[in-house]
Every structure is written in structure tokens, then in C-alpha cells.
Short mmCIF file of N, CA and C in Angstrom, two decimals:
data_model
loop_
_atom_site.label_atom_id
_atom_site.label_comp_id
_atom_site.label_asym_id
_atom_site.label_seq_id
_atom_site.Cartn_x
_atom_site.Cartn_y
_atom_site.Cartn_z
N MET A 239 32.87 -14.10 -112.00
CA MET A 239 32.26 -12.90 -111.58
C MET A 239 30.91 -13.17 -110.88
N LYS A 240 30.12 -14.00 -111.51
CA LYS A 240 28.83 -14.33 -110.92
C LYS A 240 28.97 -15.16 -109.53
N THR A 241 30.00 -16.00 -109.60
CA THR A 241 30.28 -16.84 -108.41
C THR A 241 30.67 -15.97 -107.21
N SER A 242 31.54 -15.00 -107.48
CA SER A 242 31.98 -14.29 -106.36
C SER A 242 30.81 -13.28 -105.83
N LEU A 243 29.95 -12.85 -106.75
CA LEU A 243 28.82 -11.97 -106.35
C LEU A 243 27.85 -12.81 -105.56
N ALA A 244 27.58 -14.11 -105.86
CA ALA A 244 26.88 -15.01 -105.19
C ALA A 244 27.35 -15.29 -103.72
N ILE A 245 28.75 -15.39 -103.72
CA ILE A 245 29.26 -15.65 -102.40
C ILE A 245 29.12 -14.54 -101.55
N CYS A 246 29.42 -13.23 -102.04
CA CYS A 246 29.39 -12.12 -101.26
C CYS A 246 27.87 -11.80 -100.75
N SER A 247 26.91 -12.00 -101.56
CA SER A 247 25.59 -11.76 -101.09
C SER A 247 25.18 -12.82 -99.97
N THR A 248 25.58 -14.27 -100.09
CA THR A 248 25.38 -15.08 -99.20
C THR A 248 26.03 -14.72 -97.81
N LEU A 249 27.28 -14.15 -97.76
CA LEU A 249 27.79 -13.83 -96.64
C LEU A 249 27.01 -12.64 -95.97
N ILE A 250 26.66 -11.70 -96.72
CA ILE A 250 25.89 -10.46 -96.26
C ILE A 250 24.48 -11.05 -95.65
N VAL A 251 23.91 -11.84 -96.37
CA VAL A 251 22.63 -12.36 -95.81
C VAL A 251 22.89 -13.10 -94.47
N GLY A 252 23.88 -13.89 -94.52
CA GLY A 252 24.29 -14.75 -93.33
C GLY A 252 24.71 -13.81 -92.11
N LEU A 253 25.32 -12.79 -92.38
CA LEU A 253 25.63 -11.79 -91.21
C LEU A 253 24.34 -11.10 -90.84
N ASN A 254 23.50 -10.83 -91.57
CA ASN A 254 22.19 -10.21 -91.09
C ASN A 254 21.44 -11.01 -90.29
N ALA A 255 21.61 -12.33 -90.45
CA ALA A 255 20.91 -13.22 -89.42
C ALA A 255 21.18 -13.13 -88.02
N PHE A 256 22.47 -12.56 -87.74
CA PHE A 256 22.76 -12.52 -86.47
C PHE A 256 22.78 -11.06 -85.76
N THR A 257 22.09 -10.17 -86.58
CA THR A 257 21.87 -8.87 -86.10
C THR A 257 20.66 -8.90 -85.31
N PRO A 258 20.49 -7.83 -84.30
CA PRO A 258 19.25 -7.82 -83.51
C PRO A 258 18.06 -7.32 -84.32
N THR A 259 16.88 -7.72 -84.08
CA THR A 259 15.78 -7.24 -84.81
C THR A 259 15.04 -6.30 -83.94
N VAL A 260 14.44 -5.22 -84.52
CA VAL A 260 13.56 -4.30 -83.85
C VAL A 260 12.18 -4.80 -84.07
N GLN A 261 11.45 -4.91 -82.75
CA GLN A 261 10.12 -5.36 -82.79
C GLN A 261 9.18 -4.15 -83.08
N SER A 262 8.35 -4.35 -84.10
CA SER A 262 7.42 -3.34 -84.43
C SER A 262 6.16 -3.55 -83.71
N ASN A 263 5.58 -2.30 -83.39
CA ASN A 263 4.39 -2.42 -82.62
C ASN A 263 3.00 -2.27 -83.67
N LYS A 264 3.29 -2.69 -85.01
CA LYS A 264 2.32 -2.62 -85.99
C LYS A 264 1.02 -3.29 -85.68
N LYS A 265 1.14 -4.55 -85.13
CA LYS A 265 0.07 -5.35 -84.76
C LYS A 265 -0.91 -4.76 -83.70
N SER A 266 -0.23 -4.06 -82.78
CA SER A 266 -1.01 -3.44 -81.74
C SER A 266 -1.74 -2.06 -82.26
N VAL A 267 -1.10 -1.44 -83.21
CA VAL A 267 -1.70 -0.34 -83.85
C VAL A 267 -2.87 -0.81 -84.67
N LEU A 268 -2.67 -1.86 -85.52
CA LEU A 268 -3.77 -2.32 -86.35
C LEU A 268 -4.87 -3.00 -85.61
N ASN A 269 -4.64 -3.57 -84.50
CA ASN A 269 -5.62 -4.18 -83.69
C ASN A 269 -6.52 -2.99 -83.12
N SER A 270 -5.88 -2.00 -82.59
CA SER A 270 -6.68 -0.89 -82.04
C SER A 270 -7.49 -0.28 -83.08
N VAL A 271 -7.05 -0.06 -84.30
CA VAL A 271 -7.85 0.52 -85.49
C VAL A 271 -9.01 -0.34 -85.76
N PHE A 272 -8.71 -1.66 -86.01
CA PHE A 272 -9.92 -2.59 -86.38
C PHE A 272 -10.84 -2.89 -85.27
N GLU A 273 -10.38 -2.71 -83.96
CA GLU A 273 -11.47 -2.89 -82.95
C GLU A 273 -12.13 -1.64 -82.71
N ASP A 274 -11.70 -0.45 -82.93
CA ASP A 274 -12.34 0.91 -82.74
C ASP A 274 -13.39 1.10 -83.78
N TYR A 275 -13.31 0.57 -84.96
CA TYR A 275 -14.11 0.86 -86.18
C TYR A 275 -14.97 -0.39 -86.47
N VAL A 276 -16.26 -0.02 -86.91
CA VAL A 276 -17.08 -1.11 -87.50
C VAL A 276 -16.53 -1.42 -88.96
N GLY A 277 -16.66 -2.55 -89.38
CA GLY A 277 -16.36 -2.83 -90.78
C GLY A 277 -15.06 -3.77 -91.08
N ALA A 278 -14.47 -4.41 -90.11
CA ALA A 278 -13.57 -5.34 -90.27
C ALA A 278 -14.00 -6.81 -90.57
N VAL A 279 -15.03 -6.72 -91.53
CA VAL A 279 -15.58 -8.01 -91.95
C VAL A 279 -15.67 -8.00 -93.39
N ASP A 280 -15.72 -9.23 -94.03
CA ASP A 280 -15.91 -9.33 -95.37
C ASP A 280 -17.35 -9.65 -95.64
N TYR A 281 -17.60 -9.88 -97.00
CA TYR A 281 -19.14 -10.04 -97.39
C TYR A 281 -19.67 -11.25 -96.74
N ARG A 282 -19.01 -12.21 -96.15
CA ARG A 282 -19.64 -13.33 -95.58
C ARG A 282 -19.66 -13.18 -94.02
N GLY A 283 -19.25 -12.05 -93.53
CA GLY A 283 -19.39 -11.81 -92.13
C GLY A 283 -18.18 -12.22 -91.34
N LYS A 284 -17.23 -12.68 -92.11
CA LYS A 284 -15.99 -13.19 -91.36
C LYS A 284 -14.97 -12.03 -91.10
N LYS A 285 -14.16 -12.13 -90.12
CA LYS A 285 -13.08 -11.14 -89.84
C LYS A 285 -12.29 -10.86 -91.02
N PHE A 286 -12.01 -9.65 -91.38
CA PHE A 286 -11.26 -9.23 -92.48
C PHE A 286 -10.51 -7.91 -92.25
N GLU A 287 -9.28 -7.96 -91.77
CA GLU A 287 -8.54 -6.90 -91.44
C GLU A 287 -7.62 -6.40 -92.62
N PHE A 288 -7.93 -5.41 -93.44
CA PHE A 288 -7.23 -5.10 -94.62
C PHE A 288 -6.70 -3.70 -94.68
N ASP A 289 -5.29 -3.79 -94.43
CA ASP A 289 -4.50 -2.39 -94.59
C ASP A 289 -3.23 -2.76 -95.14
N PRO A 290 -3.06 -3.07 -96.43
CA PRO A 290 -1.87 -3.61 -97.01
C PRO A 290 -0.70 -2.48 -97.11
N LEU A 291 -1.20 -1.22 -97.20
CA LEU A 291 -0.15 -0.21 -97.26
C LEU A 291 0.32 0.39 -95.83
N GLY A 292 -0.36 -0.13 -94.71
CA GLY A 292 0.06 0.16 -93.35
C GLY A 292 -0.34 1.65 -93.13
N LEU A 293 -1.38 2.16 -93.65
CA LEU A 293 -1.73 3.53 -93.59
C LEU A 293 -2.18 3.77 -92.01
N ALA A 294 -2.85 2.80 -91.38
CA ALA A 294 -3.19 3.08 -89.99
C ALA A 294 -2.03 3.21 -89.07
N GLU A 295 -0.92 2.46 -89.40
CA GLU A 295 0.29 2.65 -88.52
C GLU A 295 0.91 3.94 -88.90
N THR A 296 1.01 4.22 -90.16
CA THR A 296 1.88 5.43 -90.58
C THR A 296 1.21 6.71 -90.22
N TYR A 297 -0.15 6.75 -90.25
CA TYR A 297 -0.88 7.95 -90.13
C TYR A 297 -2.00 7.66 -89.15
N PRO A 298 -1.75 7.39 -87.87
CA PRO A 298 -2.79 6.95 -86.92
C PRO A 298 -3.75 8.12 -86.58
N ASP A 299 -3.22 9.33 -86.62
CA ASP A 299 -4.23 10.57 -86.40
C ASP A 299 -5.13 10.74 -87.61
N TRP A 300 -4.81 10.20 -88.70
CA TRP A 300 -5.68 10.42 -89.82
C TRP A 300 -6.72 9.24 -90.22
N VAL A 301 -6.67 8.25 -89.26
CA VAL A 301 -7.57 7.23 -89.43
C VAL A 301 -8.96 7.64 -89.39
N PRO A 302 -9.54 8.55 -88.47
CA PRO A 302 -10.96 8.88 -88.58
C PRO A 302 -11.25 9.54 -90.03
N PHE A 303 -10.32 10.31 -90.49
CA PHE A 303 -10.56 10.97 -91.74
C PHE A 303 -10.66 9.97 -92.90
N PHE A 304 -9.74 8.87 -92.79
CA PHE A 304 -9.84 7.84 -93.67
C PHE A 304 -11.12 7.11 -93.66
N ARG A 305 -11.70 6.92 -92.55
CA ARG A 305 -13.10 6.34 -92.50
C ARG A 305 -14.22 7.12 -93.03
N GLU A 306 -13.96 8.46 -92.68
CA GLU A 306 -15.04 9.35 -93.27
C GLU A 306 -14.93 9.46 -94.63
N ALA A 307 -13.75 9.43 -95.30
CA ALA A 307 -13.63 9.44 -96.62
C ALA A 307 -14.14 8.14 -97.35
N GLU A 308 -13.96 7.03 -96.64
CA GLU A 308 -14.51 5.71 -97.25
C GLU A 308 -16.02 5.67 -97.24
N LEU A 309 -16.61 6.30 -96.11
CA LEU A 309 -17.99 6.32 -96.00
C LEU A 309 -18.64 7.28 -97.09
N ARG A 310 -18.01 8.37 -97.19
CA ARG A 310 -18.47 9.34 -98.12
C ARG A 310 -18.39 8.86 -99.49
N HIS A 311 -17.32 8.28 -99.93
CA HIS A 311 -16.98 7.79 -101.31
C HIS A 311 -18.04 6.56 -101.61
N GLY A 312 -18.15 5.72 -100.48
CA GLY A 312 -19.08 4.61 -100.63
C GLY A 312 -20.53 5.12 -100.92
N ARG A 313 -20.98 6.13 -100.02
CA ARG A 313 -22.36 6.52 -100.28
C ARG A 313 -22.47 7.20 -101.64
N THR A 314 -21.51 8.08 -102.12
CA THR A 314 -21.62 8.56 -103.41
C THR A 314 -21.62 7.57 -104.58
N ALA A 315 -20.79 6.55 -104.37
CA ALA A 315 -20.71 5.54 -105.30
C ALA A 315 -22.15 4.77 -105.40
N MET A 316 -22.72 4.47 -104.32
CA MET A 316 -24.00 3.89 -104.28
C MET A 316 -25.02 4.73 -104.99
N LEU A 317 -24.94 6.01 -104.97
CA LEU A 317 -26.00 6.90 -105.57
C LEU A 317 -25.56 6.93 -107.14
N ALA A 318 -24.25 6.80 -107.35
CA ALA A 318 -23.69 6.86 -108.79
C ALA A 318 -24.21 5.67 -109.59
N VAL A 319 -24.05 4.55 -108.84
CA VAL A 319 -24.54 3.27 -109.70
C VAL A 319 -26.09 3.37 -109.86
N LEU A 320 -26.95 3.82 -109.05
CA LEU A 320 -28.37 3.95 -109.25
C LEU A 320 -28.51 5.05 -110.38
N GLY A 321 -27.82 6.05 -110.27
CA GLY A 321 -27.88 7.34 -111.20
C GLY A 321 -27.54 6.78 -112.69
N TYR A 322 -26.46 6.00 -112.79
CA TYR A 322 -25.92 5.51 -114.02
C TYR A 322 -27.02 4.58 -114.71
N ILE A 323 -27.54 3.68 -113.99
CA ILE A 323 -28.50 2.72 -114.52
C ILE A 323 -29.73 3.58 -114.87
N THR A 324 -30.18 4.41 -114.01
CA THR A 324 -31.55 5.06 -114.15
C THR A 324 -31.38 6.02 -115.49
N ALA A 325 -30.11 6.65 -115.63
CA ALA A 325 -30.08 7.68 -116.67
C ALA A 325 -29.93 6.80 -118.07
N ASP A 326 -29.59 5.56 -118.05
CA ASP A 326 -29.67 4.75 -119.28
C ASP A 326 -31.06 4.28 -119.64
N ASN A 327 -32.09 4.41 -118.75
CA ASN A 327 -33.45 4.02 -118.97
C ASN A 327 -34.44 5.14 -118.95
N ILE A 328 -34.33 6.20 -118.09
CA ILE A 328 -35.19 7.20 -117.90
C ILE A 328 -34.47 8.58 -117.98
N ARG A 329 -35.25 9.46 -118.58
CA ARG A 329 -34.71 10.81 -118.72
C ARG A 329 -35.74 11.86 -118.24
N ILE A 330 -35.11 12.89 -117.72
CA ILE A 330 -35.98 14.06 -117.36
C ILE A 330 -36.50 14.84 -118.55
N PRO A 331 -37.50 15.54 -118.48
CA PRO A 331 -38.03 16.27 -119.54
C PRO A 331 -37.02 17.34 -120.13
N GLY A 332 -36.99 17.52 -121.38
CA GLY A 332 -36.21 18.63 -121.92
C GLY A 332 -35.50 18.06 -123.06
N GLU A 333 -35.25 18.82 -124.23
CA GLU A 333 -34.62 18.44 -125.35
C GLU A 333 -33.24 18.17 -125.09
N MET A 334 -32.52 18.97 -124.21
CA MET A 334 -31.24 18.88 -123.83
C MET A 334 -30.87 17.38 -123.29
N TYR A 335 -31.80 16.95 -122.54
CA TYR A 335 -31.57 15.55 -121.83
C TYR A 335 -32.26 14.33 -122.50
N SER A 336 -32.68 14.59 -123.92
CA SER A 336 -33.33 13.49 -124.50
C SER A 336 -32.33 12.33 -124.98
N PHE A 337 -32.93 11.21 -125.22
CA PHE A 337 -32.06 10.03 -125.82
C PHE A 337 -31.40 10.41 -127.20
N GLU A 338 -31.99 11.31 -127.92
CA GLU A 338 -31.48 11.71 -129.16
C GLU A 338 -30.23 12.40 -129.01
N ASN A 339 -30.09 13.36 -128.03
CA ASN A 339 -28.99 14.19 -127.93
C ASN A 339 -27.91 13.50 -127.01
N ILE A 340 -28.46 12.77 -126.12
CA ILE A 340 -27.43 11.96 -125.21
C ILE A 340 -27.88 10.48 -125.23
N PRO A 341 -27.35 9.71 -126.14
CA PRO A 341 -27.81 8.35 -126.30
C PRO A 341 -27.43 7.37 -125.11
N ARG A 342 -26.17 7.67 -124.50
CA ARG A 342 -25.91 6.86 -123.43
C ARG A 342 -25.49 7.61 -122.26
N ALA A 343 -25.57 7.23 -120.99
CA ALA A 343 -25.33 7.97 -119.84
C ALA A 343 -23.83 8.49 -119.77
N VAL A 344 -22.99 7.68 -120.27
CA VAL A 344 -21.66 8.11 -120.25
C VAL A 344 -21.28 9.31 -121.22
N ASP A 345 -22.10 9.46 -122.20
CA ASP A 345 -21.99 10.73 -122.99
C ASP A 345 -22.57 11.96 -122.47
N ALA A 346 -23.26 11.87 -121.33
CA ALA A 346 -23.82 12.94 -120.66
C ALA A 346 -22.76 14.00 -120.21
N HIS A 347 -21.70 13.45 -119.62
CA HIS A 347 -20.60 14.34 -119.10
C HIS A 347 -20.21 15.45 -120.18
N ASP A 348 -19.73 15.02 -121.30
CA ASP A 348 -19.27 15.84 -122.29
C ASP A 348 -20.37 16.86 -122.86
N ALA A 349 -21.54 16.17 -123.05
CA ALA A 349 -22.68 17.00 -123.57
C ALA A 349 -23.17 18.09 -122.73
N LEU A 350 -23.18 17.71 -121.38
CA LEU A 350 -23.60 18.80 -120.32
C LEU A 350 -22.60 19.79 -120.08
N ILE A 351 -21.36 19.59 -120.20
CA ILE A 351 -20.34 20.56 -119.86
C ILE A 351 -20.43 21.60 -120.95
N SER A 352 -20.58 21.26 -122.33
CA SER A 352 -20.40 22.20 -123.29
C SER A 352 -21.79 23.17 -123.35
N ASN A 353 -22.98 22.61 -122.99
CA ASN A 353 -24.12 23.52 -123.11
C ASN A 353 -25.18 23.18 -121.95
N GLY A 354 -24.65 22.71 -120.72
CA GLY A 354 -25.58 22.23 -119.68
C GLY A 354 -25.18 22.74 -118.31
N PRO A 355 -25.86 22.11 -117.33
CA PRO A 355 -25.78 22.61 -116.03
C PRO A 355 -24.56 21.92 -115.18
N ASN A 356 -23.53 21.47 -115.82
CA ASN A 356 -22.51 20.77 -114.97
C ASN A 356 -21.60 21.74 -114.28
N LEU A 357 -21.51 23.00 -114.72
CA LEU A 357 -20.80 23.95 -113.90
C LEU A 357 -21.58 24.32 -112.68
N GLN A 358 -22.95 24.36 -112.70
CA GLN A 358 -23.68 24.63 -111.53
C GLN A 358 -23.70 23.37 -110.57
N ILE A 359 -23.73 22.18 -111.16
CA ILE A 359 -23.61 21.01 -110.26
C ILE A 359 -22.36 21.01 -109.45
N VAL A 360 -21.26 21.31 -110.08
CA VAL A 360 -19.87 21.41 -109.50
C VAL A 360 -19.95 22.59 -108.37
N ALA A 361 -20.52 23.70 -108.70
CA ALA A 361 -20.62 24.74 -107.67
C ALA A 361 -21.39 24.30 -106.42
N TRP A 362 -22.44 23.62 -106.62
CA TRP A 362 -23.36 23.20 -105.49
C TRP A 362 -22.51 22.11 -104.61
N ILE A 363 -21.87 21.18 -105.34
CA ILE A 363 -21.02 20.22 -104.47
C ILE A 363 -19.89 20.99 -103.79
N GLY A 364 -19.24 21.90 -104.47
CA GLY A 364 -18.29 22.76 -103.74
C GLY A 364 -18.83 23.46 -102.46
N LEU A 365 -20.02 24.03 -102.66
CA LEU A 365 -20.79 24.62 -101.54
C LEU A 365 -21.01 23.65 -100.35
N PHE A 366 -21.50 22.52 -100.73
CA PHE A 366 -21.69 21.49 -99.74
C PHE A 366 -20.44 21.14 -98.96
N ASP A 367 -19.38 21.02 -99.76
CA ASP A 367 -18.04 20.77 -99.11
C ASP A 367 -17.66 21.72 -98.04
N LEU A 368 -17.90 23.11 -98.47
CA LEU A 368 -17.52 24.08 -97.57
C LEU A 368 -18.37 24.09 -96.28
N VAL A 369 -19.68 23.97 -96.53
CA VAL A 369 -20.62 24.15 -95.48
C VAL A 369 -20.74 22.93 -94.58
N ILE A 370 -20.75 21.70 -95.15
CA ILE A 370 -20.95 20.57 -94.42
C ILE A 370 -19.71 19.71 -93.99
N THR A 371 -18.98 19.47 -95.11
CA THR A 371 -17.90 18.51 -94.99
C THR A 371 -16.76 18.94 -94.11
N LEU A 372 -16.35 20.39 -94.45
CA LEU A 372 -15.22 20.76 -93.53
C LEU A 372 -15.45 20.83 -92.08
N PRO A 373 -16.70 21.37 -91.67
CA PRO A 373 -16.99 21.43 -90.24
C PRO A 373 -17.08 19.90 -89.79
N ALA A 374 -17.60 18.94 -90.50
CA ALA A 374 -17.77 17.57 -90.09
C ALA A 374 -16.38 16.91 -89.87
N ILE A 375 -15.39 17.28 -90.77
CA ILE A 375 -14.13 16.69 -90.60
C ILE A 375 -13.42 17.31 -89.42
N ALA A 376 -13.66 18.65 -89.21
CA ALA A 376 -13.04 19.06 -88.03
C ALA A 376 -13.67 18.64 -86.75
N ALA A 377 -14.96 18.32 -86.70
CA ALA A 377 -15.54 17.72 -85.62
C ALA A 377 -15.04 16.31 -85.34
N LEU A 378 -14.34 15.70 -86.20
CA LEU A 378 -13.83 14.33 -85.84
C LEU A 378 -12.84 14.35 -84.68
N LYS A 379 -12.17 15.45 -84.65
CA LYS A 379 -11.22 15.73 -83.47
C LYS A 379 -11.85 15.97 -82.15
N GLU A 380 -12.99 16.30 -82.19
CA GLU A 380 -13.81 16.50 -81.06
C GLU A 380 -14.66 15.42 -80.54
N GLY A 381 -14.48 14.23 -81.22
CA GLY A 381 -15.20 13.08 -80.78
C GLY A 381 -16.38 12.63 -81.74
N ARG A 382 -16.61 13.39 -82.78
CA ARG A 382 -17.77 12.94 -83.63
C ARG A 382 -17.30 11.70 -84.37
N GLU A 383 -18.28 10.75 -84.47
CA GLU A 383 -17.97 9.56 -85.21
C GLU A 383 -17.94 9.69 -86.66
N ALA A 384 -17.11 8.98 -87.38
CA ALA A 384 -16.95 9.23 -88.79
C ALA A 384 -18.35 8.65 -89.51
N GLY A 385 -18.81 9.52 -90.47
CA GLY A 385 -20.04 9.29 -91.07
C GLY A 385 -21.28 9.51 -90.36
N ASP A 386 -21.17 10.11 -89.05
CA ASP A 386 -22.33 10.22 -88.27
C ASP A 386 -22.88 11.61 -88.47
N PHE A 387 -23.90 11.91 -89.06
CA PHE A 387 -24.55 13.27 -89.20
C PHE A 387 -25.86 13.32 -88.35
N ALA A 388 -25.99 12.47 -87.21
CA ALA A 388 -27.06 12.51 -86.37
C ALA A 388 -28.50 12.37 -87.10
N TRP A 389 -28.62 11.60 -88.01
CA TRP A 389 -29.86 11.33 -88.66
C TRP A 389 -30.31 9.94 -88.15
N THR A 390 -30.83 9.96 -86.84
CA THR A 390 -30.92 8.66 -86.11
C THR A 390 -32.57 8.28 -86.28
N PHE A 391 -33.32 9.00 -86.97
CA PHE A 391 -34.73 8.84 -87.04
C PHE A 391 -35.05 7.42 -87.71
N PHE A 392 -34.10 6.99 -88.57
CA PHE A 392 -34.38 5.63 -89.24
C PHE A 392 -33.51 4.55 -88.63
N ALA A 393 -32.71 4.94 -87.62
CA ALA A 393 -31.86 3.91 -86.96
C ALA A 393 -32.48 2.90 -86.16
N PRO A 394 -32.07 1.65 -86.17
CA PRO A 394 -32.72 0.71 -85.33
C PRO A 394 -32.44 0.92 -83.82
N GLY A 395 -33.27 0.35 -83.03
CA GLY A 395 -33.29 0.63 -81.60
C GLY A 395 -32.14 0.04 -80.91
N ASP A 396 -31.77 -1.28 -81.17
CA ASP A 396 -30.66 -1.89 -80.55
C ASP A 396 -29.27 -1.79 -81.17
N GLU A 397 -28.24 -1.91 -80.41
CA GLU A 397 -26.88 -1.75 -80.82
C GLU A 397 -26.34 -2.71 -81.86
N ALA A 398 -26.83 -4.02 -81.67
CA ALA A 398 -26.37 -5.14 -82.46
C ALA A 398 -26.91 -4.90 -83.82
N THR A 399 -28.13 -4.45 -84.06
CA THR A 399 -28.72 -4.23 -85.34
C THR A 399 -28.10 -2.99 -86.06
N LEU A 400 -27.84 -1.96 -85.31
CA LEU A 400 -27.21 -0.74 -85.83
C LEU A 400 -25.76 -1.04 -86.35
N THR A 401 -25.05 -1.95 -85.56
CA THR A 401 -23.69 -2.38 -85.97
C THR A 401 -23.78 -3.22 -87.28
N ARG A 402 -24.69 -4.01 -87.34
CA ARG A 402 -24.92 -4.88 -88.55
C ARG A 402 -25.27 -4.03 -89.82
N LYS A 403 -26.07 -2.89 -89.60
CA LYS A 403 -26.49 -2.09 -90.66
C LYS A 403 -25.26 -1.13 -91.12
N ARG A 404 -24.39 -0.86 -90.17
CA ARG A 404 -23.15 -0.05 -90.37
C ARG A 404 -22.28 -0.84 -91.27
N GLU A 405 -22.12 -2.08 -90.82
CA GLU A 405 -21.18 -2.98 -91.71
C GLU A 405 -21.72 -3.20 -93.04
N SER A 406 -23.07 -3.24 -93.21
CA SER A 406 -23.72 -3.46 -94.51
C SER A 406 -23.52 -2.29 -95.42
N GLU A 407 -23.56 -1.06 -94.75
CA GLU A 407 -23.33 0.16 -95.47
C GLU A 407 -21.97 0.30 -96.02
N LEU A 408 -20.94 -0.14 -95.15
CA LEU A 408 -19.69 -0.14 -95.64
C LEU A 408 -19.25 -1.23 -96.74
N LEU A 409 -19.75 -2.34 -96.62
CA LEU A 409 -19.62 -3.42 -97.69
C LEU A 409 -20.44 -2.99 -99.02
N ASN A 410 -21.56 -2.42 -98.84
CA ASN A 410 -22.34 -1.97 -100.05
C ASN A 410 -21.57 -0.82 -100.73
N GLY A 411 -21.03 0.02 -99.92
CA GLY A 411 -20.21 1.15 -100.39
C GLY A 411 -18.94 0.72 -101.11
N ARG A 412 -18.28 -0.23 -100.59
CA ARG A 412 -17.06 -0.74 -101.14
C ARG A 412 -17.43 -1.50 -102.42
N LEU A 413 -18.45 -2.19 -102.55
CA LEU A 413 -18.88 -2.76 -103.79
C LEU A 413 -19.29 -1.71 -104.79
N ALA A 414 -19.99 -0.77 -104.42
CA ALA A 414 -20.47 0.37 -105.29
C ALA A 414 -19.34 1.01 -105.91
N MET A 415 -18.22 1.18 -105.12
CA MET A 415 -17.07 1.97 -105.62
C MET A 415 -16.48 1.08 -106.78
N ILE A 416 -16.46 -0.13 -106.69
CA ILE A 416 -15.87 -0.99 -107.75
C ILE A 416 -16.92 -0.98 -108.88
N ALA A 417 -18.15 -1.13 -108.58
CA ALA A 417 -19.17 -1.23 -109.52
C ALA A 417 -19.23 -0.11 -110.50
N VAL A 418 -19.23 1.10 -109.94
CA VAL A 418 -19.24 2.30 -110.88
C VAL A 418 -18.18 2.48 -111.79
N GLY A 419 -16.96 1.98 -111.37
CA GLY A 419 -15.79 1.98 -112.25
C GLY A 419 -15.98 0.87 -113.32
N GLY A 420 -16.53 -0.21 -112.90
CA GLY A 420 -16.88 -1.46 -114.04
C GLY A 420 -17.93 -0.96 -114.98
N ILE A 421 -19.09 -0.24 -114.51
CA ILE A 421 -20.12 0.29 -115.35
C ILE A 421 -19.49 1.20 -116.32
N ALA A 422 -18.77 2.26 -115.80
CA ALA A 422 -18.30 3.22 -116.72
C ALA A 422 -17.27 2.53 -117.90
N THR A 423 -16.41 1.60 -117.41
CA THR A 423 -15.43 0.92 -118.31
C THR A 423 -16.14 0.14 -119.29
N GLN A 424 -17.11 -0.67 -118.88
CA GLN A 424 -17.96 -1.61 -119.67
C GLN A 424 -18.67 -0.60 -120.73
N THR A 425 -19.27 0.41 -120.33
CA THR A 425 -20.12 1.32 -121.23
C THR A 425 -19.13 1.85 -122.36
N VAL A 426 -17.98 2.26 -121.93
CA VAL A 426 -17.03 2.80 -123.06
C VAL A 426 -16.45 1.69 -124.01
N ILE A 427 -16.14 0.51 -123.39
CA ILE A 427 -15.70 -0.52 -124.21
C ILE A 427 -16.76 -1.08 -125.11
N SER A 428 -17.94 -1.45 -124.60
CA SER A 428 -18.94 -2.13 -125.49
C SER A 428 -19.67 -1.12 -126.26
N GLY A 429 -19.78 0.07 -125.92
CA GLY A 429 -20.69 1.06 -126.58
C GLY A 429 -22.08 0.95 -126.35
N ASN A 430 -22.41 0.16 -125.41
CA ASN A 430 -23.88 0.10 -124.97
C ASN A 430 -24.08 0.60 -123.64
N GLY A 431 -25.39 0.94 -123.32
CA GLY A 431 -26.00 1.28 -122.16
C GLY A 431 -26.25 0.05 -121.38
N PHE A 432 -27.19 0.35 -120.35
CA PHE A 432 -27.60 -0.77 -119.46
C PHE A 432 -28.21 -1.87 -120.28
N PRO A 433 -27.93 -3.22 -120.26
CA PRO A 433 -27.21 -3.84 -119.18
C PRO A 433 -25.70 -3.99 -119.46
N TYR A 434 -25.11 -3.07 -120.33
CA TYR A 434 -23.71 -2.98 -120.49
C TYR A 434 -22.99 -4.25 -121.10
N LEU A 435 -23.75 -4.86 -121.90
CA LEU A 435 -23.18 -6.10 -122.59
C LEU A 435 -22.84 -5.83 -124.12
#
């Protein structure tokens, strides 16, 4: 039985070798995406085009939204890493926020939902999404560059330095997205705050 199954599968594979192949334009779609956007570099500054799921090919109209989401999540993660480390060392005044009531930053979520301002924080984030994010995403179709909120007063004067800074923001954001997950996991596993050992 196993021998006949092996012979049949070999014949099928052999017959497929003589069928015409359809050429995909995946490479051209990916090249256009990676050429149009800053950030196709790794931490060493070398070329790095990473799209293992082929999302740029499958959803080419969504690529600006994907970049906007990557930038937004990266920026949020960079703030989260700073906030996580700061909350393990410094607290704002008030008994509710003291180290006695909330010993670790990871415990703040549960403690502040039951008797704190987390509902208000979620409401403000939702308002920000309605007022700022939705129109910004809609403007992507009109030519707005992903992540650009026209805050150019801190931008460098020349284009090469601006490109390097934008690549740094992407790389730092990607690292922070991984770091905040690592910080949360290590805090829960070890039971310790900063330095999470």
C-alpha cells in the first residue's frame, strides 16, 4: 500500500513539472512598496524588506494604513516603555497611586479599573481616535503621508537627515513594541518591578 502511494505521488509530482507556471508580479509590487516608504532597513542600516505574509501584494490599497498603524503603535509603545519604567520608580501624589496600594506598575491596571480613572483614560483615547485618527486615515487617500501630522518645527532642514530620523523612529518603534511585551511578561513572571530580574 505504501509503495503504490509513493509511486502515485511521484507520478503526480512528475506531471506537475511539465505544466506551465504562472508568473507572479509579487516582486514588482513589493519593490514599489519598499521603494515608496522609508524603513526598509534593519538596525545596521542594511536593506531589509520584510513582508512574510505578502500583505503588500494582497492589500496594496491598504499599505498606507498599515504604515500609519505601524507608526502609531511604535510611538505608543515607545511611550509605554518609558511609562512602565517610570511608574516602577516614581509615582504621582495621592494615596490611590502610592507604592503601598500599587506595588508594581503591572498591578496598576486592575487597581485603577476598580476605583480609578481608567474609564476616563479610555474615553479620552476614544475621543482622540474620533477627532484626530479617523480624519488622518481618511486623508491618506488624498495624499497625506503616513504618520505626518505637519509638526515640522523640530524637523531637520535637509532631506537626508529627515529620512535617517524617520528610519530611526521606525526602528525604535519596532524595538519598543517588542520591549513593552517583554517588560510586561518579565514583570508577571518574576514578580519584580524595574529592572525586571
